[in-house]
Structure formats: C-alpha cells, structure tokens
Amino acid sequence: MWTCVLLRKPFLYVNIHLFPKLARNHTCTLMAQKRNQTSVLKNSWTLHTTWFRGMADLIQDNATLSHSKSRKSKGSWSFPVLDGSIHPEQIDTIEANLRNSEACIQRYLELLGKVYQREERDILRHTQDNHKLLVRDRLRLVLDNDDDFFELSPLAGYDLPYGTISNAGCLTGIGKICGMWCMLIANDATVKGGTFYPITVKKQLRAQNIAIMNRLPTVYLVDSGGAFLPLQAEIFPDQYHGGRVFYNIALMSSMKIPQVAVVCGSCVAGAAYCPSMVDESIIIDNIGSMFLAGPPLVKAATGEDISVEELGGAIVHSRVSGGVDYITSTEEEAYERVRNVAMTFNCGQCPGESVKYDEPLYSPEELKNLAPQNYECSLDVKLILSRLFDGSRFQEFKAEYGTTLVTGFAHVKGHLIGLVASNGELTHQASLKGSNFVNLCSHRNIPILFLLNTVPKASQCTSLAQAEDLGRRFKAQACMMATIACAEVPKITLVIGGCFGNDSYAMCGRSFDPNFLFLWPNARVALVDCRSPFADFLEEDENFCMDKSTLKNLEKKLENESTAFYSSARLWDDGVILPQNSREVIAKCLAIIKQKESQTLTRQQQPILRM
Ligand code: COA
C-alpha cells in the first residue's frame, strides 16, 4: 500500500477470504495497472477480473495524469451492458408516456415559437432606424460555428405577472470562439430597447454564475436602455439585483476569467458599467454610445441640447474619455475584433475532442416513451440509462442495496461520469448509498449526473415504526444533502419526471447549485404533486379546513405553477431540453466543464482596474 502512496498509483484491496485463489497469485493488494496486469489472473476468475478491470480503468481514466490524452474505445471488456429491452407488460405505460411526451413537446415548441417572435415595428426600428444587426446575427459573427451555440433558458420571461418578456430581453448561451467555450450574454434591443426587467437581471446573473463555476471566458454584447423604469424597485435595490452584475464582473476578473464587451447600441445608465469594467471593450462608430443619462435628461436638467454622439459616442469614448479600447466602423469589424481579443486570452487550450466512444445499443429517440407522465408511469430508470450511456454500459455501485436509488459509473460520449438516479422513494438505505457514492465521486473528481424523479407526495406517518423509519430517512437525507453541497465536483441535474418536495434537495435540485440543471418537457416542479393524490392528501389532514371550491382553485393554480414551462419562464433551471437530445446536451456540458482542467491561470487578488 505504501508503495502505491509513494508512486501515487491507485490500489485495490482484495479480500483474501472471498478470493483465496486470487490472493495466492497476487498477495492482498492488487496494483491496478490497466488491462495487461489482469492477464495473470486465472480463467475461473473472469467475472471478478472484469469488475477489477472496469474499476482500474475507471480510476486511471480519471487520474490527473491522463486527462489530456484521447480516450481509447472501451471495447468489449468495459462496464457491463444494461438490458434496455421493453417487456410486453410495459407497453401500456410506454404508450401513455409517449402520448403525454408528444403533447408536452408540442407545447414546448409552440412556446419557443412565441418567445422567438418579435413585433415587426421593433425589428424595423432596430434594423432600419438604428442600422443595427439583430442579436442572433451578431452571435453568428462572433462564434466559430453557430450550430454549436448552446442557448440557455430561452423560455425565461414567458407569461410573467408583468407580461411576456421574450427571451427575457437578453440571449445567453455557450459557444466556441477561437476553439474556446465562452459564455455569451447579449441584450436584445428589439425587446423594449434591451432594458433590464427583473428576469433579465436574473438571467444575466445566472449566466455569470455558470461562467464562474465553469471558468468560461465571457463576451457581453451590450445594447440596453438600462433599467426598465416602471419596475425599478424589483431591479435596483437588493443584493441580487442589477448591481450584482457589476460585482460579478469584478469577481470574475479577479479570478482571471477573461471578459470582453462590445458596445453595439445605446448603453444607458447601469448598462454603461459593463463595458467600463470588463478587461477590454470595443465600440462601434455611429452605433455604440455610453452615458449615465441620455440627451433628454441632459435637456431636462440643464436645458442644453446635445446629440448622442457628442454626449457619449464612439469618438468621445475612444479619444476623450478613454472608456473603450477599440473603435470599429462596422458591426462585422467589431465581432472580428472580439475574436482577435479572444486569441490573447492565453488561458489554455480547449482539450481536443478526438474521443472514441460507442453509441448506446438502444435509440435515445425512445427516451420520449420513458419520460414519465406521472410517478405511477415511471419505469425502471435503467431503461433510460441504457439509452443515454456509451455502449449502454454501466458499472453499478451497490446494486443490491438501497435499490430505489441507482448509482454507478458510465461514459457519455467518452466522458466518465458518476450517476445518481431516482428509482423510487429516497429511503434511508438509498440516501446512505447516495452519500457514499457522491463522496466517492468527489474524492476521485468525477462529475456527477443526477437524474431526478422524486415521489410526489409526502410520506404519511400513522405508527411508531413508521415514525422511526421517517426519522432515520430524514437523517440520512440530511447527510446526503450535506455531502452533495460540499462535493467539489461538477454536477449536472436533469429532471426526468417529478421534482417534488424535500427529496429534490437531496437529488441536487436548484438550491444545491448544480453547474447545469435541465428539465424534460414532462417534468413537474412543486412542493407536492397537485394532480389527483393532492386533494386526498389534504382531505386526510384533520387540521386542514378549506371548502371544496377553494381547494379546487388551489389545485388548479398549483397544477399550472408546477409545469416545466412555468419553471423555465422563471429561471428555476437552465432550460427545457427534449428527452431525445439529452445525451447531446449532457456531453456538451461535460466538454464545457472539462475545459477548466486545461486552464493554467490561477486566481489573483485584484481585478483588472481600467484607467
Ligand atoms: N424604461 C422603460 N421603457 C423604456 C426605457 C426605460 N429605461 N428605455 C426605453 N424604453 C422603451 C420605450 O418607451 C419604447 O417602448 P415602446 O416600444 O412601447 O414604444 C421602447 O423601449 C424602445 O425605445 P425607443 O426609444 O423607441 O427605441 P430607441 O432604439 O430609439 O432608443 C433607448 C432606445 C434605450 C436608447 C432610448 O429609449 C432611451 O434612451 N431610453 C431611456 C434610457 C434611460 O434613461 N434609462 C435610465 C435607466 S435608469
């Protein structure tokens, strides 16, 4: 063992009572030196050696020494293959799920269509009166390949109490610039002059948060009239309101996360701070302007008539104030300049993506059939796993213990992950196993994927034995929550069914800060599932007095408030994704997360202080 420690090699203990023959050949410590070592094992131990090989490979795969090399195809000796076949008795459930999925997906596509639509007069004002490019065309010019662009939370802003704010008035997403994954935050001035609504602030803060967690260089395309004044009380004063955007810019700078801004329209009031605080900023002549108060306010305050260009145009800021670093004569030139600036970030290269992997043996298209319409329609989660993982292979951890939670290791497009998936109630045993497994992944620095589908109804307690069981369960869940909160590994959460009540905290829900959180369109997010069992649940409670019609109204309200779309409109997640695209999305997140490993820069005390 000490040899292993000194050589920084992984080692495996072998129980000599369980494996006497193995022990004769190897002594009780087996150095896990990839597959050639296991060849000395006897044929009769094929089963065990397969397991050891899988584990050895898993440990070596994640060892820091090997992360920059391209992975080998796992071949036939990797993790065991899952049986993902559907049995005749499951057909009815599958059909019910599929009908529900198709309805949810159609609704999702309709909503997307709505939030992408803009009024014609807003487009004309933007493109013809103000001579500006539309925000998606701007992104196209900045990115290496806009097909790669991974848009976050497009439904944010839909049907809020203060109206529908399309795309929350600001596009955010991750795309490649000069081969590097970067966060892009771009105001859309066709939505009320790009002004900041409360949801715009929230979306921008979430994008910065993702950039911080994953150390993503960030590009801001600023075109905004500042705060949407009628809602100033919900944008300005509080900790996570507008000022937090600028606070984050400073923190990101001190963490050496490169940031660059383009002033590609009016940057009024608060919007002017962003280009003034990032590492480098670019302004477009006759299009970009920056000031704390525009010409109408100057007129009102001083009686002086002054033009936008004189007050804070490109010439003023590049020649007089020195507030920007580059001036360009066209938008195209400005986005080319962003790419030139990105070439100077000097923060390490994106790891190559020459990874070989096997596709799942079962089509990811079939995930639609497995997305549960409700908890009763949940099938064994391993059917889902067999359609997500490379070669449908999965190394299950503690398969016989706490079976309502499935844990284990797998690869998604060549990326090793630890999996924690709901497969029933999060019992005492399941929670203990969950803590154990998360802790293991954390020690080995393996990203964790949570597949969340929690029980819709709080457990009832009618006997002492049940009370004791619940007490044990709560303690174990609290332990799992603490382990997840403190696990210093990237986490991705995918809500595949219900995200209900306390169990969802222990499965890395939003408040547990996963690097990314997505929902399937069928997902429900609420304290309890208000569909049929809800009324029974409340009626059973003697202390709860509410007349039938009030109860019905409450049920209706909660039903509406628990859809995936309601959640996504409020940014409780990073977007709704289609079940059949999950493998792609998870792989992309893992590639983005991995970029940080190749970065050489360390934190410094001070942000970049511009002149
Ligand atoms: N709050 C609320 N609404 C605003 C707004 C603000 N800060 N800034 C612009 N709007 C609205 C306009 O009323 C208009 O609404 P409409 O579409 O219903 O007519 C829409 O946004 C577009 O504004 P418009 O002036 O027609 O477009 P533009 O492209 O010519 O100019 C701005 C855009 C942002 C440069 C200009 O509207 C402006 O200077 N606004 C004031 C900015 C300001 O003083 N902000 C201070 C915030 S603390």
XYZ file of C-alpha atoms and ligand atoms in Angstrom:
659
model
C 0.000 0.000 0.000
C 2.819 2.421 0.878
C 4.410 1.741 -2.499
C 1.147 2.851 -4.068
C 1.102 6.003 -1.980
C 4.705 6.847 -2.842
C 4.201 6.165 -6.537
C 0.806 7.949 -6.484
C -0.798 4.862 -8.011
C -4.343 3.668 -7.352
C -4.591 0.376 -5.494
C -7.289 -2.184 -4.834
C -7.760 -4.295 -1.738
C -8.757 -7.906 -2.320
C -10.494 -9.787 0.424
C -8.406 -12.968 0.747
C -11.282 -14.921 2.276
C -13.578 -14.180 -0.639
C -10.869 -14.541 -3.254
C -8.372 -17.121 -1.919
C -7.120 -18.165 -5.345
C -6.578 -14.583 -6.367
C -4.788 -13.892 -3.121
C -2.393 -16.802 -3.759
C -1.415 -15.224 -7.055
C -1.247 -11.648 -6.007
C -0.992 -11.107 -2.291
C -3.713 -8.968 -0.800
C -3.039 -5.705 -2.607
C -3.542 -5.591 -6.303
C -1.973 -2.780 -8.250
C -4.462 -1.623 -10.836
C -2.187 -1.140 -13.804
C -4.669 -1.393 -16.646
C -5.649 -4.455 -18.522
C -2.250 -6.210 -19.019
C -1.998 -6.870 -15.299
C -5.243 -8.747 -15.091
C -3.968 -11.251 -17.671
C -2.178 -13.134 -14.902
C -5.458 -13.911 -13.228
C -6.841 -17.408 -13.692
C -9.669 -18.083 -16.124
C -12.034 -19.112 -13.392
C -11.910 -15.559 -12.126
C -13.129 -13.961 -15.326
C -16.148 -12.407 -13.653
C -14.145 -10.760 -10.919
C -11.349 -9.671 -13.208
C -13.856 -7.975 -15.486
C -15.002 -5.975 -12.498
C -11.443 -5.141 -11.468
C -10.567 -4.099 -14.992
C -13.572 -1.813 -15.109
C -12.601 -0.250 -11.789
C -8.936 0.047 -12.683
C -9.812 1.666 -15.956
C -12.206 3.995 -14.212
C -9.591 5.112 -11.698
C -6.907 5.510 -14.339
C -9.283 7.312 -16.675
C -9.780 9.974 -14.101
C -6.248 10.171 -12.824
C -4.891 13.643 -13.415
C -2.034 12.240 -15.496
C -4.286 11.046 -18.279
C -6.858 13.790 -18.739
C -5.276 15.422 -21.738
C -4.895 12.235 -23.769
C -7.553 10.926 -26.091
C -9.517 8.048 -24.624
C -9.373 4.573 -26.018
C -12.573 2.919 -27.116
C -13.778 0.864 -24.187
C -14.075 -2.274 -26.303
C -15.762 -5.413 -25.125
C -14.197 -5.541 -21.681
C -15.581 -2.316 -20.274
C -18.547 -1.876 -17.924
C -21.394 -4.392 -18.101
C -24.099 -3.852 -20.722
C -27.568 -2.894 -19.488
C -30.623 -4.738 -20.690
C -32.801 -1.954 -22.055
C -35.409 -4.101 -23.746
C -39.065 -3.316 -23.212
C -41.288 -6.121 -21.944
C -44.866 -6.664 -23.159
C -46.382 -5.717 -19.780
C -44.706 -2.288 -20.078
C -46.299 -1.415 -23.417
C -49.365 0.364 -21.955
C -47.188 2.584 -19.764
C -44.889 3.305 -22.681
C -47.828 4.354 -24.856
C -49.265 6.604 -22.134
C -45.858 8.227 -21.626
C -45.381 8.746 -25.337
C -48.795 10.432 -25.751
C -48.005 12.747 -22.855
C -44.448 13.459 -24.092
C -45.657 14.347 -27.557
C -48.232 16.768 -26.144
C -45.624 18.378 -23.863
C -43.065 18.629 -26.655
C -45.599 20.237 -28.970
C -46.475 22.791 -26.274
C -42.772 23.458 -25.750
C -42.188 24.090 -29.464
C -45.224 26.399 -29.616
C -43.894 28.443 -26.690
C -40.440 28.618 -28.246
C -42.035 29.935 -31.452
C -43.825 32.608 -29.418
C -40.812 33.826 -27.472
C -38.634 33.978 -30.591
C -41.219 36.168 -32.367
C -40.737 39.944 -32.432
C -43.112 42.730 -33.444
C -42.360 43.969 -36.945
C -42.148 47.601 -35.791
C -39.485 46.640 -33.215
C -37.431 44.856 -35.876
C -37.727 47.798 -38.271
C -36.768 50.313 -35.577
C -33.726 48.209 -34.740
C -32.522 47.376 -38.246
C -33.700 50.340 -40.353
C -33.913 53.328 -37.995
C -30.936 52.385 -35.826
C -28.981 50.447 -38.526
C -28.153 47.588 -36.187
C -27.863 43.841 -36.694
C -30.310 41.524 -34.930
C -28.888 39.828 -31.882
C -28.730 36.320 -33.397
C -26.852 37.668 -36.439
C -24.390 39.294 -34.061
C -23.781 35.985 -32.292
C -23.302 34.271 -35.642
C -20.470 36.693 -36.443
C -18.713 36.148 -33.112
C -18.916 32.363 -32.959
C -16.741 29.794 -34.733
C -19.854 27.880 -35.690
C -23.295 28.962 -34.631
C -24.637 25.374 -34.850
C -22.538 24.742 -31.750
C -24.246 27.534 -29.792
C -25.884 26.145 -26.691
C -28.641 28.587 -25.796
C -29.642 28.716 -22.133
C -33.136 29.313 -20.789
C -34.845 30.527 -23.987
C -38.258 30.384 -22.259
C -37.173 32.751 -19.486
C -39.581 35.681 -19.315
C -42.618 33.879 -20.740
C -46.000 34.902 -19.262
C -44.754 36.652 -16.136
C -47.000 38.839 -13.948
C -45.587 41.909 -15.743
C -46.072 40.385 -19.237
C -44.103 38.191 -21.619
C -40.546 39.454 -21.979
C -39.293 37.463 -24.971
C -36.112 35.536 -24.107
C -36.003 37.774 -21.015
C -34.724 40.530 -23.349
C -31.271 39.004 -23.381
C -29.762 35.950 -25.057
C -27.364 33.841 -23.029
C -25.547 30.714 -24.047
C -22.247 28.946 -24.528
C -20.434 28.753 -27.834
C -16.921 28.396 -29.195
C -14.764 31.397 -30.047
C -11.331 30.568 -31.455
C -11.806 26.988 -30.241
C -12.652 28.003 -26.638
C -16.024 27.514 -24.957
C -17.183 31.013 -23.949
C -20.278 32.397 -22.250
C -22.139 34.944 -24.369
C -24.523 37.485 -22.874
C -26.255 39.648 -25.474
C -29.031 42.214 -24.937
C -31.851 42.111 -27.447
C -32.814 45.733 -28.125
C -35.942 44.664 -30.036
C -37.423 43.890 -26.603
C -38.172 47.330 -25.080
C -34.852 48.847 -26.091
C -32.936 45.999 -24.366
C -33.921 47.358 -20.955
C -33.410 45.250 -17.851
C -36.514 43.661 -16.360
C -36.160 41.651 -13.138
C -35.991 38.469 -15.234
C -33.261 39.999 -17.451
C -31.136 40.653 -14.374
C -31.739 37.107 -13.132
C -30.810 35.608 -16.496
C -27.619 37.621 -16.722
C -26.641 36.713 -13.137
C -27.242 33.023 -13.830
C -25.100 33.220 -16.982
C -22.290 34.820 -14.965
C -22.710 32.170 -12.287
C -22.306 29.412 -14.886
C -19.273 31.233 -16.277
C -17.749 31.400 -12.780
C -18.423 27.730 -11.951
C -17.006 26.551 -15.247
C -14.393 29.294 -15.677
C -15.741 30.370 -19.042
C -14.367 33.477 -20.770
C -17.345 35.813 -21.184
C -18.390 38.100 -24.018
C -21.024 40.797 -23.453
C -22.836 42.378 -26.412
C -24.324 45.451 -24.743
C -27.278 47.261 -26.292
C -29.564 48.413 -23.490
C -31.506 51.370 -22.138
C -30.603 50.331 -18.571
C -33.271 49.527 -16.014
C -36.899 49.150 -17.110
C -38.005 52.092 -15.002
C -41.572 51.054 -14.077
C -40.100 48.012 -12.255
C -37.097 49.775 -10.702
C -37.944 48.558 -7.177
C -37.529 44.963 -8.362
C -34.284 45.618 -10.238
C -32.254 48.100 -8.317
C -32.020 47.849 -4.533
C -31.490 44.252 -3.453
C -28.415 42.015 -3.199
C -29.145 40.001 -6.338
C -30.453 42.951 -8.370
C -28.732 44.928 -11.115
C -25.612 45.961 -9.218
C -24.710 42.305 -8.740
C -23.869 42.075 -12.454
C -21.037 44.577 -11.958
C -19.948 42.988 -8.695
C -19.665 39.687 -10.592
C -17.639 41.299 -13.378
C -15.064 42.382 -10.780
C -15.011 38.956 -9.114
C -14.650 37.171 -12.441
C -11.797 39.468 -13.336
C -10.030 38.717 -10.045
C -10.497 35.008 -10.828
C -8.754 35.651 -14.165
C -11.822 34.794 -16.186
C -11.339 36.902 -19.331
C -14.203 39.254 -20.216
C -14.738 41.449 -23.238
C -17.645 43.734 -24.190
C -18.911 45.245 -27.409
C -20.888 48.472 -27.200
C -23.245 47.728 -30.062
C -26.065 50.142 -29.276
C -27.024 52.520 -26.517
C -25.585 51.644 -23.123
C -27.525 53.880 -20.800
C -27.168 54.212 -17.035
C -26.267 50.835 -15.442
C -25.662 49.287 -18.877
C -22.648 51.607 -19.270
C -20.801 49.992 -16.352
C -20.362 46.654 -18.091
C -18.059 47.894 -20.903
C -16.337 50.102 -18.340
C -15.415 47.193 -16.069
C -14.506 44.271 -18.365
C -10.896 43.561 -19.421
C -11.285 45.070 -22.884
C -14.115 46.830 -24.699
C -14.946 47.666 -28.287
C -17.304 50.369 -29.570
C -18.916 50.662 -32.995
C -18.836 54.127 -34.542
C -22.272 55.739 -35.003
C -23.956 52.749 -33.365
C -22.474 52.437 -29.890
C -22.869 55.056 -27.160
C -22.363 55.126 -23.393
C -23.700 57.559 -20.829
C -25.316 57.595 -17.421
C -28.115 59.895 -18.621
C -29.105 60.426 -22.239
C -29.735 63.671 -24.168
C -33.386 64.037 -22.984
C -32.264 64.007 -19.349
C -29.466 66.495 -20.057
C -32.026 68.767 -21.698
C -34.373 68.446 -18.726
C -31.606 69.090 -16.205
C -29.576 71.809 -17.942
C -31.690 72.965 -20.836
C -28.793 72.107 -23.170
C -29.384 70.359 -26.499
C -26.749 67.730 -27.153
C -26.564 64.819 -29.581
C -25.923 61.187 -28.623
C -22.574 61.236 -30.422
C -21.410 64.403 -28.661
C -22.528 63.162 -25.265
C -21.105 59.631 -25.327
C -20.496 58.328 -28.838
C -17.645 56.196 -30.113
C -15.311 59.119 -30.823
C -15.803 60.617 -27.349
C -15.079 57.322 -25.593
C -12.168 56.244 -27.749
C -10.421 59.678 -27.966
C -11.528 61.733 -24.982
C -12.669 59.602 -22.044
C -10.575 56.528 -22.931
C -13.503 54.443 -21.691
C -13.166 51.939 -24.543
C -10.119 50.287 -26.073
C -11.053 49.775 -29.728
C -13.264 51.634 -32.175
C -14.591 49.948 -35.303
C -16.522 51.376 -38.207
C -18.877 48.412 -38.678
C -20.522 45.726 -36.589
C -18.778 42.994 -38.614
C -15.408 44.519 -37.795
C -16.320 44.676 -34.092
C -17.114 40.953 -33.878
C -13.932 40.120 -35.769
C -12.138 42.209 -33.118
C -13.754 40.138 -30.366
C -12.215 37.058 -31.936
C -8.820 38.800 -32.094
C -9.106 39.719 -28.428
C -10.065 36.109 -27.595
C -6.812 34.969 -29.199
C -4.966 36.895 -26.480
C -6.807 35.335 -23.504
C -3.901 32.948 -23.151
C -5.779 30.765 -20.701
C -5.011 27.331 -22.082
C -6.352 25.387 -24.989
C -9.647 23.573 -25.117
C -8.969 19.821 -24.755
C -9.151 18.013 -28.095
C -12.334 16.147 -28.833
C -10.806 13.156 -30.615
C -12.641 10.828 -28.269
C -13.819 7.443 -29.471
C -16.964 6.026 -27.978
C -19.779 3.614 -28.751
C -23.353 4.777 -29.298
C -25.981 3.324 -26.930
C -27.418 -0.011 -28.050
C -30.926 1.449 -27.731
C -32.041 4.591 -29.523
C -32.123 7.852 -27.490
C -35.261 8.629 -29.555
C -37.032 6.124 -27.299
C -36.436 8.335 -24.258
C -39.712 10.077 -25.144
C -41.509 6.833 -24.329
C -39.793 6.615 -20.971
C -40.362 10.199 -19.810
C -42.998 9.507 -17.133
C -46.311 11.331 -17.425
C -46.647 10.889 -13.663
C -44.990 8.948 -10.894
C -47.140 5.845 -11.496
C -45.834 5.703 -15.076
C -42.169 5.630 -14.049
C -40.406 2.546 -15.361
C -37.075 1.200 -14.092
C -34.637 4.068 -14.583
C -32.097 1.661 -16.095
C -34.230 1.682 -19.261
C -33.370 5.385 -19.503
C -29.696 4.776 -18.687
C -29.418 2.184 -21.469
C -30.394 4.932 -23.938
C -28.029 7.575 -22.542
C -24.688 5.860 -21.977
C -21.941 4.821 -24.377
C -22.497 1.229 -25.454
C -25.392 1.106 -22.916
C -22.671 0.197 -20.418
C -22.997 0.895 -16.722
C -20.899 -0.100 -13.727
C -23.495 -0.199 -10.969
C -22.345 0.646 -7.435
C -24.096 -1.180 -4.574
C -26.659 -2.720 -6.916
C -28.292 -4.790 -4.187
C -28.530 -2.068 -1.532
C -30.996 0.851 -1.374
C -32.331 -0.087 -4.793
C -34.677 2.910 -5.043
C -31.604 4.947 -5.907
C -29.359 3.788 -8.750
C -25.699 4.782 -8.514
C -22.710 3.873 -10.664
C -20.258 4.839 -13.373
C -20.715 5.271 -17.106
C -19.423 7.238 -20.077
C -21.326 9.827 -22.102
C -19.578 10.395 -25.456
C -16.316 9.327 -23.861
C -16.674 11.420 -20.688
C -16.622 9.468 -17.446
C -19.468 10.337 -15.060
C -20.842 9.167 -11.735
C -24.600 8.658 -11.902
C -27.181 9.150 -9.159
C -30.701 8.359 -10.400
C -34.051 8.196 -8.620
C -35.703 4.814 -8.985
C -38.405 5.115 -6.315
C -38.636 6.657 -2.856
C -35.476 8.099 -1.406
C -35.389 5.743 1.560
C -32.967 5.602 4.460
C -30.788 2.994 2.721
C -30.974 4.771 -0.642
C -29.863 8.045 0.957
C -26.932 6.381 2.753
C -25.863 4.834 -0.528
C -26.278 8.225 -2.271
C -23.978 9.946 0.255
C -21.412 7.171 -0.024
C -21.367 7.339 -3.811
C -21.257 11.150 -4.075
C -18.391 11.129 -1.599
C -16.560 8.563 -3.718
C -17.006 10.632 -6.902
C -15.887 13.728 -5.058
C -12.665 12.016 -3.944
C -11.960 10.877 -7.496
C -13.005 14.174 -9.066
C -15.633 12.564 -11.271
C -18.518 14.806 -12.445
C -21.895 13.615 -11.213
C -25.093 13.360 -13.238
C -28.312 13.388 -11.195
C -31.484 12.074 -12.822
C -34.268 13.407 -10.680
C -37.742 11.869 -10.395
C -38.921 12.145 -6.810
C -42.038 10.841 -5.093
C -44.908 13.307 -5.497
C -46.421 13.008 -2.035
C -45.001 13.467 1.445
C -44.838 10.182 3.373
C -47.535 9.808 5.986
C -46.882 8.578 9.431
C -49.508 6.556 11.273
C -47.462 4.303 13.539
C -44.412 4.426 15.767
C -42.499 2.137 13.424
C -43.225 4.476 10.506
C -42.187 7.468 12.608
C -38.871 5.784 13.400
C -38.357 4.929 9.752
C -39.080 8.516 8.736
C -36.686 9.801 11.381
C -33.912 7.581 10.012
C -34.759 8.664 6.493
C -34.577 12.363 7.291
C -31.204 11.946 8.992
C -29.820 10.011 6.028
C -31.236 12.544 3.561
C -29.712 15.395 5.551
C -26.384 13.587 5.333
C -26.811 13.184 1.563
C -27.623 16.884 1.200
C -24.534 17.879 3.154
C -22.363 15.548 1.065
C -23.719 16.951 -2.196
C -23.457 20.565 -1.063
C -19.779 20.103 -0.192
C -18.752 17.767 -3.020
C -16.253 19.752 -5.035
C -17.055 18.146 -8.359
C -19.133 19.418 -11.248
C -22.785 18.406 -11.032
C -25.405 18.236 -13.739
C -29.048 17.698 -12.796
C -31.675 16.508 -15.245
C -35.283 16.417 -14.050
C -36.797 13.470 -15.922
C -40.116 13.368 -14.028
C -41.103 14.942 -10.736
C -39.030 17.432 -8.777
C -41.157 17.373 -5.638
C -40.615 18.347 -2.046
C -37.634 17.700 0.175
C -36.333 14.704 -1.764
C -35.445 17.047 -4.607
C -32.897 18.852 -2.400
C -31.108 15.569 -1.770
C -31.042 14.952 -5.522
C -29.189 18.191 -6.234
C -32.128 20.446 -7.105
C -31.656 24.114 -7.961
C -30.780 25.254 -4.444
C -27.860 22.810 -4.350
C -26.113 24.715 -7.096
C -25.542 22.201 -9.890
C -23.343 23.531 -12.716
C -26.303 22.938 -15.042
C -29.931 21.978 -14.449
C -32.336 20.988 -17.210
C -35.895 19.692 -17.366
C -37.661 17.376 -19.749
C -40.936 18.926 -21.018
C -42.974 16.396 -18.990
C -41.247 17.426 -15.734
C -43.171 18.891 -12.781
C -41.621 21.141 -10.152
C -43.514 21.762 -6.893
C -43.661 21.046 -3.211
C -46.318 18.363 -3.850
C -47.929 16.978 -6.985
C -51.324 18.646 -7.103
C -52.781 16.100 -9.531
C -55.203 13.567 -8.077
C -53.441 12.493 -4.864
C -53.191 16.115 -3.735
C -56.832 16.530 -2.676
C -56.805 13.181 -0.843
C -53.664 14.211 0.927
C -55.177 17.456 2.207
C -58.552 15.905 2.987
C -56.828 13.309 5.127
C -55.313 16.093 7.207
C -57.797 16.937 10.005
C -56.183 20.313 10.663
C -56.698 21.461 7.139
C -60.039 23.193 6.606
C -60.841 24.539 3.184
C -64.074 24.355 1.245
C -64.237 22.259 -1.912
C -64.256 25.107 -4.432
C -61.303 26.891 -2.797
C -59.459 23.598 -2.794
C -60.240 23.068 -6.491
C -58.943 26.554 -7.310
C -55.796 25.913 -5.321
C -55.280 22.632 -7.151
C -55.674 24.379 -10.497
C -53.246 27.123 -9.524
C -50.669 24.614 -8.302
C -51.090 22.471 -11.403
C -50.329 25.473 -13.611
C -47.406 26.524 -11.408
C -45.736 23.137 -11.477
C -45.220 22.695 -15.232
C -41.736 22.647 -16.734
C -42.613 25.784 -18.707
C -43.661 27.752 -15.639
C -40.353 26.799 -14.032
C -38.248 27.671 -17.050
C -40.019 31.023 -17.536
C -38.798 31.953 -14.037
C -35.266 30.646 -14.479
C -35.530 27.904 -11.889
C -33.479 25.864 -14.383
C -31.190 26.378 -17.371
C -33.772 25.310 -19.918
C -36.152 22.616 -21.066
C -34.491 20.018 -23.270
C -36.055 17.290 -25.381
C -35.539 13.789 -23.951
C -34.039 12.560 -27.228
C -31.405 15.342 -27.102
C -30.327 14.609 -23.532
C -27.221 12.640 -24.481
C -26.015 15.502 -26.691
C -26.716 18.114 -24.033
C -25.031 16.162 -21.222
C -21.974 15.502 -23.410
C -21.753 19.186 -24.308
C -21.967 20.211 -20.647
C -19.219 17.714 -19.785
C -16.985 19.074 -22.572
C -17.603 22.639 -21.320
C -16.865 21.623 -17.733
C -13.691 19.852 -18.829
C -12.238 22.974 -20.441
C -11.394 24.316 -16.982
C -8.934 21.437 -16.426
C -6.696 22.751 -19.190
C -6.604 26.318 -17.891
C -3.331 27.397 -16.496
C -4.333 30.679 -14.882
C -4.754 30.986 -11.127
C -6.724 33.450 -9.035
C -5.184 36.834 -8.365
C -6.101 39.305 -5.668
C -7.159 42.228 -7.830
C -9.442 42.564 -10.803
C -8.203 44.402 -13.867
C -8.529 48.081 -12.982
C -9.211 50.096 -16.110
C -7.921 53.636 -16.396
N -37.637 52.107 -19.133
C -38.796 51.731 -19.677
N -39.032 51.699 -21.012
C -38.026 52.087 -21.795
C -36.793 52.511 -21.299
C -36.609 52.501 -19.907
N -35.454 52.828 -19.346
N -35.993 52.811 -22.339
C -36.708 52.586 -23.457
N -37.932 52.161 -23.132
C -38.990 51.729 -24.061
C -39.560 52.872 -24.903
O -40.612 53.512 -24.198
C -40.065 52.103 -26.121
O -41.266 51.448 -25.777
P -42.377 51.080 -26.898
O -41.768 50.025 -27.742
O -43.527 50.589 -26.098
O -42.629 52.324 -27.659
C -39.010 51.023 -26.295
O -38.392 50.877 -25.028
C -37.955 51.366 -27.306
O -37.492 52.672 -27.044
P -37.228 53.723 -28.217
O -36.767 54.986 -27.581
O -38.404 53.807 -29.127
O -36.086 52.979 -29.009
P -34.667 53.503 -29.482
O -33.960 52.334 -30.021
O -34.823 54.665 -30.369
O -33.923 54.024 -28.153
C -33.013 53.846 -25.940
C -33.609 53.116 -27.151
C -32.850 52.837 -24.839
C -31.685 54.428 -26.332
C -33.921 55.054 -25.539
O -35.224 54.576 -25.407
C -33.517 55.671 -24.215
O -32.622 56.483 -24.167
N -34.232 55.316 -23.152
C -34.037 55.909 -21.833
C -32.907 55.215 -21.146
C -32.727 55.741 -19.739
O -32.799 56.900 -19.466
N -32.515 54.814 -18.841
C -32.325 55.126 -17.470
C -32.486 53.879 -16.700
S -32.002 54.100 -15.043
